[in-house]
mmCIF file with all atom_site columns, C-alpha atoms in Angstrom:
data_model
loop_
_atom_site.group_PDB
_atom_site.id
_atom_site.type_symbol
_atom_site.label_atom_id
_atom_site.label_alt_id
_atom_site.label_comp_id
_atom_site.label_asym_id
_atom_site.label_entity_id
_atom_site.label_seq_id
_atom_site.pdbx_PDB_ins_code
_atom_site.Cartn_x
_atom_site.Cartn_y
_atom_site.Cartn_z
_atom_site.occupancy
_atom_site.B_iso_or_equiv
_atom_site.pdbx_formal_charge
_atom_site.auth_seq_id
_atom_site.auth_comp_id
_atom_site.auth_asym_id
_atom_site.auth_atom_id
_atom_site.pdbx_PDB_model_num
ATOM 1   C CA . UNK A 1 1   ? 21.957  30.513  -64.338 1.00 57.00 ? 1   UNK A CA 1
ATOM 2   C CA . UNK A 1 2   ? 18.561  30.781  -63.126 1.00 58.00 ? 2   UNK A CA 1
ATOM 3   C CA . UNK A 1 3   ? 18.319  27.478  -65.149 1.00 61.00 ? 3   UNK A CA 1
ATOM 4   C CA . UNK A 1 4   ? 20.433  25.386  -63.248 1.00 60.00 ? 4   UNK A CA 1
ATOM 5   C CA . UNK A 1 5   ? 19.264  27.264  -60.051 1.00 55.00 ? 5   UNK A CA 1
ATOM 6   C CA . UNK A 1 6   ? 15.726  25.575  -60.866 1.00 57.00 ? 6   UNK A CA 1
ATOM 7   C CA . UNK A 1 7   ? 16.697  22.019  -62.108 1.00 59.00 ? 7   UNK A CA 1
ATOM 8   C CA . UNK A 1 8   ? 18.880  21.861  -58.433 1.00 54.00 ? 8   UNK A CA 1
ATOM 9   C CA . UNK A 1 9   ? 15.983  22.940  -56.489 1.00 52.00 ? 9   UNK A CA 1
ATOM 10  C CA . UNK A 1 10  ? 13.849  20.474  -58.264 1.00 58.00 ? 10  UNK A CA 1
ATOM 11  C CA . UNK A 1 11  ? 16.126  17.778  -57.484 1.00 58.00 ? 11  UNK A CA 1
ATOM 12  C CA . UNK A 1 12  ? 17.085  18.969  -53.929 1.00 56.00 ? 12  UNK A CA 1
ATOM 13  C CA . UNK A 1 13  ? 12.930  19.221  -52.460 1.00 54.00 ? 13  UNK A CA 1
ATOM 14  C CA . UNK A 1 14  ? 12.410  16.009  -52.837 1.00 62.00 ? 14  UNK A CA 1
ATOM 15  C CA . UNK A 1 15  ? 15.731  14.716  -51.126 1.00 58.00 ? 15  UNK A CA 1
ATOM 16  C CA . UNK A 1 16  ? 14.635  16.872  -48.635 1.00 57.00 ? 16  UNK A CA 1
ATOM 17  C CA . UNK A 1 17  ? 11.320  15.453  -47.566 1.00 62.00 ? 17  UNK A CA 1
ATOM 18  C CA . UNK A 1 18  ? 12.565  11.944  -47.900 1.00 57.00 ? 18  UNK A CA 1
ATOM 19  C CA . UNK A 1 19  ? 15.421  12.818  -45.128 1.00 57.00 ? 19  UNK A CA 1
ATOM 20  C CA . UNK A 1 20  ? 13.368  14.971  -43.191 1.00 58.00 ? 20  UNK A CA 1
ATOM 21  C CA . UNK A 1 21  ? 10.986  12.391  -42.648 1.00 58.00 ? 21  UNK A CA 1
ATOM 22  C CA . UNK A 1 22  ? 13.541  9.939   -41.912 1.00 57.00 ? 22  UNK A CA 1
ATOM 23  C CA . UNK A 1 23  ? 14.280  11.314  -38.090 1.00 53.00 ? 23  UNK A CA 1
ATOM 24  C CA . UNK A 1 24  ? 13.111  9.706   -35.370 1.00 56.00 ? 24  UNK A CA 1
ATOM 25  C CA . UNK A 1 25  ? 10.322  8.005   -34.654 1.00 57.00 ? 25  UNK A CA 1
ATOM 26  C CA . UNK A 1 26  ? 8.302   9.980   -31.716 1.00 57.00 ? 26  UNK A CA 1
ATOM 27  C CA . UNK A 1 27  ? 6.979   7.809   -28.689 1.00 67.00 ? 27  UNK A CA 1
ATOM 28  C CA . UNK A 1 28  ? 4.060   9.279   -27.594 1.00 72.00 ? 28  UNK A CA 1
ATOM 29  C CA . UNK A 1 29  ? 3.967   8.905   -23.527 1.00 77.00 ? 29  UNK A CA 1
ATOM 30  C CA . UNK A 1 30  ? 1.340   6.412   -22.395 1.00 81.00 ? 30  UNK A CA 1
ATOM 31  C CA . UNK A 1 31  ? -0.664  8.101   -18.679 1.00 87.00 ? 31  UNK A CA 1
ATOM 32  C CA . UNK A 1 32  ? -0.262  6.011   -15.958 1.00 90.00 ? 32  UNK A CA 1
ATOM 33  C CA . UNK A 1 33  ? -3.455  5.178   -13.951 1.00 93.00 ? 33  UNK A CA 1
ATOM 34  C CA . UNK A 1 34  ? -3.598  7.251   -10.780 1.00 94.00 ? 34  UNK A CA 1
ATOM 35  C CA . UNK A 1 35  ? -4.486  5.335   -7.410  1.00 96.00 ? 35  UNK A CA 1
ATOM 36  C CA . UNK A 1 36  ? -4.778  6.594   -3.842  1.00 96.00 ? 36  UNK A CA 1
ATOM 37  C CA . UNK A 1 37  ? -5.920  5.602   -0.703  1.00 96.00 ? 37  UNK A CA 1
ATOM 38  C CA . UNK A 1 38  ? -9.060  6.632   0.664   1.00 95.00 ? 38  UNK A CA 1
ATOM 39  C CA . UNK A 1 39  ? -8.210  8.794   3.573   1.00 94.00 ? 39  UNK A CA 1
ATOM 40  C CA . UNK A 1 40  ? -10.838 9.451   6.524   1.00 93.00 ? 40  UNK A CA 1
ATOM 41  C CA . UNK A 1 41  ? -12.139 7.629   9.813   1.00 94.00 ? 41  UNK A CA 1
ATOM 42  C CA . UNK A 1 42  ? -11.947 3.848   9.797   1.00 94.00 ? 42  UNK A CA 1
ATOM 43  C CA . UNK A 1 43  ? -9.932  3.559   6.586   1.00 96.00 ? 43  UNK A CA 1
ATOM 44  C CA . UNK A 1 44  ? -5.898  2.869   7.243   1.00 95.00 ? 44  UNK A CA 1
ATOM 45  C CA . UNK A 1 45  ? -4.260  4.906   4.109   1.00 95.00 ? 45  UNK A CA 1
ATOM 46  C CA . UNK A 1 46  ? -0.905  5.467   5.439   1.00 95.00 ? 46  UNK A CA 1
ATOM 47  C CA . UNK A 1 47  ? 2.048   4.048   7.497   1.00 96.00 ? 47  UNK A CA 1
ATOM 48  C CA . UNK A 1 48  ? 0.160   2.352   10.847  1.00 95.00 ? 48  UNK A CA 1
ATOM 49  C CA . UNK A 1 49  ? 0.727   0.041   13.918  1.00 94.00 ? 49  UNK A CA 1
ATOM 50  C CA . UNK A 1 50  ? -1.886  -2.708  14.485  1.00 93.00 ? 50  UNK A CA 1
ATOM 51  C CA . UNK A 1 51  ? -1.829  -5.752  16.529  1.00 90.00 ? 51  UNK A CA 1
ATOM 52  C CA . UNK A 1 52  ? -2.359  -9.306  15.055  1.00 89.00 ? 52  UNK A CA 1
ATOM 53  C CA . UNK A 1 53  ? -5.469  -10.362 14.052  1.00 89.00 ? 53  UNK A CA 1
ATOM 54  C CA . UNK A 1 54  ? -6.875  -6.411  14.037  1.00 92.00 ? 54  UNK A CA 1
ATOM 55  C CA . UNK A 1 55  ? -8.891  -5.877  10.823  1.00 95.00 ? 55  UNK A CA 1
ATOM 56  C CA . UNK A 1 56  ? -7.482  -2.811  9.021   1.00 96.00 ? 56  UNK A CA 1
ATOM 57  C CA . UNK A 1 57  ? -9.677  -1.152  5.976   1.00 97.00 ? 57  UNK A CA 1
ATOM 58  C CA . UNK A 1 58  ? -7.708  -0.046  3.288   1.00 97.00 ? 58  UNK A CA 1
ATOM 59  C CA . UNK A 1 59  ? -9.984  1.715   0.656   1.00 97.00 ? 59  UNK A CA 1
ATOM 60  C CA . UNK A 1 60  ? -8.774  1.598   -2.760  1.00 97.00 ? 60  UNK A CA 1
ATOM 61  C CA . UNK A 1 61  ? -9.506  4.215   -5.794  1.00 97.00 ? 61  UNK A CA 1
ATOM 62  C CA . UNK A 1 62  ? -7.742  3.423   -8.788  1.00 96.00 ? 62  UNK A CA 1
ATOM 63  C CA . UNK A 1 63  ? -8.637  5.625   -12.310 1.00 95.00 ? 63  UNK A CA 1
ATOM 64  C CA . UNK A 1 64  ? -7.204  4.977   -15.742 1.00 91.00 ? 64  UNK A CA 1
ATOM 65  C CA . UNK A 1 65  ? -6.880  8.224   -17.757 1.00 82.00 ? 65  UNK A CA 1
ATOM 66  C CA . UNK A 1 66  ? -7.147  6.396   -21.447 1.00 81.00 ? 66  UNK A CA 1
ATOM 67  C CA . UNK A 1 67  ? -7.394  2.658   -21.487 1.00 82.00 ? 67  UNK A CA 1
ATOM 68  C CA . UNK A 1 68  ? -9.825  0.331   -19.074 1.00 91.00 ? 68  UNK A CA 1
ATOM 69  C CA . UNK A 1 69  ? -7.539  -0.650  -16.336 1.00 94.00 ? 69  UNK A CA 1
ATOM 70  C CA . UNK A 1 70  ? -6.698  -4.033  -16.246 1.00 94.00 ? 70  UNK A CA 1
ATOM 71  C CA . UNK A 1 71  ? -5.994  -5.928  -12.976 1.00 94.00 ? 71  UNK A CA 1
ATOM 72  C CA . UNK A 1 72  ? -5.515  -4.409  -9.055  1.00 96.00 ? 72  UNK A CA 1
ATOM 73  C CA . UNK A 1 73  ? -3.210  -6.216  -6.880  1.00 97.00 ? 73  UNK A CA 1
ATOM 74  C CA . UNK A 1 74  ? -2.273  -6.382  -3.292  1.00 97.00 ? 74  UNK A CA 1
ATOM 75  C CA . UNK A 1 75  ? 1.032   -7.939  -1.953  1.00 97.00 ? 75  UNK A CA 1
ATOM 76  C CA . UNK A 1 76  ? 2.293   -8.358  1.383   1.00 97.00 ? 76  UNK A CA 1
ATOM 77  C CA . UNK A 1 77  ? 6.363   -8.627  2.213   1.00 96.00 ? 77  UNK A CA 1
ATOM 78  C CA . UNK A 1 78  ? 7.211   -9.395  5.623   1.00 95.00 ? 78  UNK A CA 1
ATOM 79  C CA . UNK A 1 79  ? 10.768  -7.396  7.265   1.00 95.00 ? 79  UNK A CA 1
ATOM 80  C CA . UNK A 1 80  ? 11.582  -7.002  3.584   1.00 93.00 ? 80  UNK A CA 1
ATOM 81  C CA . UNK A 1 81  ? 11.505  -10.242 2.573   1.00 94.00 ? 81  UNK A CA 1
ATOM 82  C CA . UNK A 1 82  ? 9.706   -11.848 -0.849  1.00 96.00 ? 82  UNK A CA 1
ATOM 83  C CA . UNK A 1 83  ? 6.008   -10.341 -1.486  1.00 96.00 ? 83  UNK A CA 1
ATOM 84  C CA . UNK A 1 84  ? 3.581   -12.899 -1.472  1.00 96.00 ? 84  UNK A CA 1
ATOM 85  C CA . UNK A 1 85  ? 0.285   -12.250 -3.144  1.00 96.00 ? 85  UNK A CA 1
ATOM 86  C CA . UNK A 1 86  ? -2.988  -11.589 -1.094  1.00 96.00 ? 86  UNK A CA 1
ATOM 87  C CA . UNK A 1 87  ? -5.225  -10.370 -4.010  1.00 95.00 ? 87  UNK A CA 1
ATOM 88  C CA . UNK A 1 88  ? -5.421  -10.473 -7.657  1.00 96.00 ? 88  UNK A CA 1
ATOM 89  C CA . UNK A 1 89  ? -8.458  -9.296  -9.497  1.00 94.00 ? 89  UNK A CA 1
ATOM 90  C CA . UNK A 1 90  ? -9.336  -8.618  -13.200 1.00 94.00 ? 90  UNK A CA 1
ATOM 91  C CA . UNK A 1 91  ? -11.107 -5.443  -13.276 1.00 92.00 ? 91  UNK A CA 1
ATOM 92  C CA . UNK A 1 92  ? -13.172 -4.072  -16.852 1.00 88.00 ? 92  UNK A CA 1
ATOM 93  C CA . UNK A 1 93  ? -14.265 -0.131  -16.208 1.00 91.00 ? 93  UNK A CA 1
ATOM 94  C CA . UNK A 1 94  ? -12.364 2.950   -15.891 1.00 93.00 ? 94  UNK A CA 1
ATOM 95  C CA . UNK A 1 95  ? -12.329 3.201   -12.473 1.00 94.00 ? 95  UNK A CA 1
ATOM 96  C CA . UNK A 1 96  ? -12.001 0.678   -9.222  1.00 94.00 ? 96  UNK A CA 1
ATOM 97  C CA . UNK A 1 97  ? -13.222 1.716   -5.525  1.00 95.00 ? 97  UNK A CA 1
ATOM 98  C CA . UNK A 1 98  ? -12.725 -0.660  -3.645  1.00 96.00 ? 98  UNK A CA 1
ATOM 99  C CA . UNK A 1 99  ? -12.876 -1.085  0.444   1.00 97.00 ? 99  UNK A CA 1
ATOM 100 C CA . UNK A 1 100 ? -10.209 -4.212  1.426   1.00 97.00 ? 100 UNK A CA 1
ATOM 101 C CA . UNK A 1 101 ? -10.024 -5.604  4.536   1.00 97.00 ? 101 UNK A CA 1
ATOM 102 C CA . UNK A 1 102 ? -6.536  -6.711  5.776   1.00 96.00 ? 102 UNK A CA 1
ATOM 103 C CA . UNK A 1 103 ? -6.261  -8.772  8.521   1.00 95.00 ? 103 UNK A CA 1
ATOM 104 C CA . UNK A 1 104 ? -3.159  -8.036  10.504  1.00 93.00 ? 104 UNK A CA 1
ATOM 105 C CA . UNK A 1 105 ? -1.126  -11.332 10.310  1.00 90.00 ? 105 UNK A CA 1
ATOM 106 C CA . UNK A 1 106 ? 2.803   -12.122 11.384  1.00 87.00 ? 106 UNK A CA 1
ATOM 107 C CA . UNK A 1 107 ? 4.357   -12.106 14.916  1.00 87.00 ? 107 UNK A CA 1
ATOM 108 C CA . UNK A 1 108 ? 5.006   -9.500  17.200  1.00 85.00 ? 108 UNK A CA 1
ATOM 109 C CA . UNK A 1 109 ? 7.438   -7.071  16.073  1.00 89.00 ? 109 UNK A CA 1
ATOM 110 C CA . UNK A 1 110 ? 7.073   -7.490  12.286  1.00 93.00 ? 110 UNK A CA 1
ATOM 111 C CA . UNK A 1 111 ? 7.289   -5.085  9.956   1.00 96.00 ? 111 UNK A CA 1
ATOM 112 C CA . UNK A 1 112 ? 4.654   -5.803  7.283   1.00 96.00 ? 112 UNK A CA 1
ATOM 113 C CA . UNK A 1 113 ? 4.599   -4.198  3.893   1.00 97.00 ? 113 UNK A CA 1
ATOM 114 C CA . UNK A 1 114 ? 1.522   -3.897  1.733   1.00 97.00 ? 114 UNK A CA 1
ATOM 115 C CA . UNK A 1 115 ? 1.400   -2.554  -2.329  1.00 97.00 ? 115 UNK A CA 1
ATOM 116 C CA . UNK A 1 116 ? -1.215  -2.150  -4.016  1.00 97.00 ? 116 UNK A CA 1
ATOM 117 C CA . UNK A 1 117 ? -0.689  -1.862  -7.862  1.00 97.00 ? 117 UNK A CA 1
ATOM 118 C CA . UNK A 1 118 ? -3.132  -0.967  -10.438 1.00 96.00 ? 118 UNK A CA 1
ATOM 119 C CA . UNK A 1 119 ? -2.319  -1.960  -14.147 1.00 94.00 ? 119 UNK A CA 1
ATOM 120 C CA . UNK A 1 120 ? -4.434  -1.114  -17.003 1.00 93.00 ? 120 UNK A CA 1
ATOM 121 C CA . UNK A 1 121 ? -4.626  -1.694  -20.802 1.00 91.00 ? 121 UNK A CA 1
ATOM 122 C CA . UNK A 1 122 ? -1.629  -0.355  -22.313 1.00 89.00 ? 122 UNK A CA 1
ATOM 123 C CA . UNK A 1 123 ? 0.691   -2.212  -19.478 1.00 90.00 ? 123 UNK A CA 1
ATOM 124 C CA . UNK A 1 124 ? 1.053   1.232   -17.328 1.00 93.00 ? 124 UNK A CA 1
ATOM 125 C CA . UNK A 1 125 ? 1.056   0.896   -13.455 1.00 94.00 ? 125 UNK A CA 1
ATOM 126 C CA . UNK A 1 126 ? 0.840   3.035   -10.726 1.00 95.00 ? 126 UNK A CA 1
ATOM 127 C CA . UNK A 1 127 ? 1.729   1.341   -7.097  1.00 97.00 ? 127 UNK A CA 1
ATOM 128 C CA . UNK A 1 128 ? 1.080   2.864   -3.245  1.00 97.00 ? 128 UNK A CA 1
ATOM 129 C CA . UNK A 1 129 ? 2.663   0.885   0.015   1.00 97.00 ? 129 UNK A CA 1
ATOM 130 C CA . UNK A 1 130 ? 1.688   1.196   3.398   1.00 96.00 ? 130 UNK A CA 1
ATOM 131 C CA . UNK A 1 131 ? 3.870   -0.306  6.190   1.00 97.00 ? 131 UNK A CA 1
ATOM 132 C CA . UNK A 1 132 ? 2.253   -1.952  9.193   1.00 96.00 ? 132 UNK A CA 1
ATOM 133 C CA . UNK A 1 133 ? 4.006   -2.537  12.124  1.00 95.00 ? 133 UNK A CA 1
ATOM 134 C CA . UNK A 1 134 ? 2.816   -5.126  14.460  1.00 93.00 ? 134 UNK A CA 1
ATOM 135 C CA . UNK A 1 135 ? 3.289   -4.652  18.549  1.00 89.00 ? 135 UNK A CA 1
ATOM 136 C CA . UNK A 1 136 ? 1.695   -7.014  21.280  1.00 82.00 ? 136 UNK A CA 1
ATOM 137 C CA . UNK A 1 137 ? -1.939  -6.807  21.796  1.00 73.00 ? 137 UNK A CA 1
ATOM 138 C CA . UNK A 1 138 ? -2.511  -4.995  24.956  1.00 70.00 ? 138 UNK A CA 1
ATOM 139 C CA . UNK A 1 139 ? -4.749  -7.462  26.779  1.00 64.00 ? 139 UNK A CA 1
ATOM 140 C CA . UNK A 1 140 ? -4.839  -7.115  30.869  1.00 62.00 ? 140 UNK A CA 1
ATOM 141 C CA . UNK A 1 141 ? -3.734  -10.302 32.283  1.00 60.00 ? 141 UNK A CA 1
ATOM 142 C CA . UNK A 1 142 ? -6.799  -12.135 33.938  1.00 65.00 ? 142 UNK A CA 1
ATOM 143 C CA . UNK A 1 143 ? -7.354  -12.055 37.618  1.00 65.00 ? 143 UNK A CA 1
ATOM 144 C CA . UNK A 1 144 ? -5.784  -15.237 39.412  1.00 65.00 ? 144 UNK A CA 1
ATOM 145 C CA . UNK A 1 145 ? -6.370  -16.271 43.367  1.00 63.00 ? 145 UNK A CA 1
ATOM 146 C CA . UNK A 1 146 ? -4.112  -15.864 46.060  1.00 62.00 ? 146 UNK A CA 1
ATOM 147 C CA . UNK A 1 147 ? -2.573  -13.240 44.594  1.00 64.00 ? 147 UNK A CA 1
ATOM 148 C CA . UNK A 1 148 ? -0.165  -11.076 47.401  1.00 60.00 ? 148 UNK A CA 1
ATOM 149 C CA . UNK A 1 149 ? 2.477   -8.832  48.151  1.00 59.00 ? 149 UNK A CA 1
ATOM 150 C CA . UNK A 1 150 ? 4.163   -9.347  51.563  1.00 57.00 ? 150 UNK A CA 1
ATOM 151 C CA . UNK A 1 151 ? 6.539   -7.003  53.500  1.00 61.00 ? 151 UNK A CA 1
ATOM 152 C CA . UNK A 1 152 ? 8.726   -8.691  56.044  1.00 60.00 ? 152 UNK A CA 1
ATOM 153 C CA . UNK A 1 153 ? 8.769   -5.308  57.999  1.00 62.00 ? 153 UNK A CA 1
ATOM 154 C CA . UNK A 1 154 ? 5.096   -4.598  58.094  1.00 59.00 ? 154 UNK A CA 1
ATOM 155 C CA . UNK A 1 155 ? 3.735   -2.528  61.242  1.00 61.00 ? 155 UNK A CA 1
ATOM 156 C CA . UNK A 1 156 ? 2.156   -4.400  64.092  1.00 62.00 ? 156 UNK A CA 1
ATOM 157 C CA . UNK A 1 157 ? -1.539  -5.799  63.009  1.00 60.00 ? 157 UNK A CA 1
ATOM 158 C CA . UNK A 1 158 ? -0.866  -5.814  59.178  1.00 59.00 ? 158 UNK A CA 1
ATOM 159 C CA . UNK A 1 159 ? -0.519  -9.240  59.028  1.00 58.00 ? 159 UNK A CA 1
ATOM 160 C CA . UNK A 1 160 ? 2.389   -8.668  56.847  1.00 60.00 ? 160 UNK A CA 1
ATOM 161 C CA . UNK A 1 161 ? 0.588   -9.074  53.537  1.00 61.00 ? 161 UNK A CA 1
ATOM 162 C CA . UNK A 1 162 ? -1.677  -7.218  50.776  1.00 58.00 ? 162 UNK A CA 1
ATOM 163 C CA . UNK A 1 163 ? -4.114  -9.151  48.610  1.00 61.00 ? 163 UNK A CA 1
ATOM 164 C CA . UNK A 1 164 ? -4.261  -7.418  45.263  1.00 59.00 ? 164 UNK A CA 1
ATOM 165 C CA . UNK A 1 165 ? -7.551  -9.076  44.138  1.00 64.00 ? 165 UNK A CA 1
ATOM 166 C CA . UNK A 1 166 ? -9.551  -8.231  46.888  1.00 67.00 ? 166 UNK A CA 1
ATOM 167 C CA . UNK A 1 167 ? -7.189  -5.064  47.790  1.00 62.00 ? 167 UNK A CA 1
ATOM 168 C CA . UNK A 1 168 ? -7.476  -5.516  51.877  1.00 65.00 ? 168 UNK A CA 1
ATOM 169 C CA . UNK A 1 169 ? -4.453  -6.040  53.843  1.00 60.00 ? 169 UNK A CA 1
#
């Protein structure tokens, strides 16, 4: 008995390596690269309101955690429409920081949409957005002659009108 208790455990070991190493196969989990905005005075690194043709600073600090990151780039979609590319760069270290300046394009009321993704080695990516909305510059109108408000009903002497340039009745 303890015979035939021996020759099946003999025969059963190796059938059980051979399936137990037949499961399977474990993906190990590839880090992403991290990437932020740099936050602080004079750097735009979250959801803003500019006026066309203002000159926002975006500062961008991208890390990969295993591989040498690979390219950064910036798109721009306009009220949700298809993103066009503004930058594309090949990048060969670790670690990117990098000041961008975006000049505030579109028409008034636009709702602009910038992403920033940072790919490295392996394929991973890591992407940030900030949304710009665009509103009229607020630029005085200039001064123009002749400029004045008259009142039918004005008191005796007034003349019956105000110059606003020169601010006399």
């Amino acid at each position: 008995m303890k015979k035939i208790k021996s020759i099946l455990l003999a025969a059963a070991l190796p059938l059980l390596i051979v399936l137990g190493s037949c499961g399977d196969e474990s993906t190990t989990t590839k880090p992403k690269p991290s990437l932020t905005f740099q936050t602080g005075s004079g750097f735009t690194f979250s959801d803003a309101q500019a006026s066309v043709d203002s000159i926002l600073v975006i500062g961008i600090r991208a890390t990969s955690n295993d591989q040498k990151l690979k390219n950064i780039k910036i798109t721009q979609s306009t009220n949700g429409g298809t993103p066009a590319t503004l930058w594309d760069t090949t990048v060969s270290g670790k670690i990117l920081n990098y000041d961008y300046d975006y000049e505030v394009s579109g028409g008034v009321t636009d709702s602009i949409t910038l992403t920033v993704t940072a790919t490295d080695d392996n394929g991973e990516t890591a992407s940030q957005s900030l949304k710009i909305d665009i509103f009229p510059a607020q630029i005085p109108p200039a001064p123009q002659a002749g400029q004045k408000v008259y009142n039918m009903q004005s008191p005796t002497g007034y003349n019956g009108a105000y110059d606003l340039n020169t601010a006399t009745p």
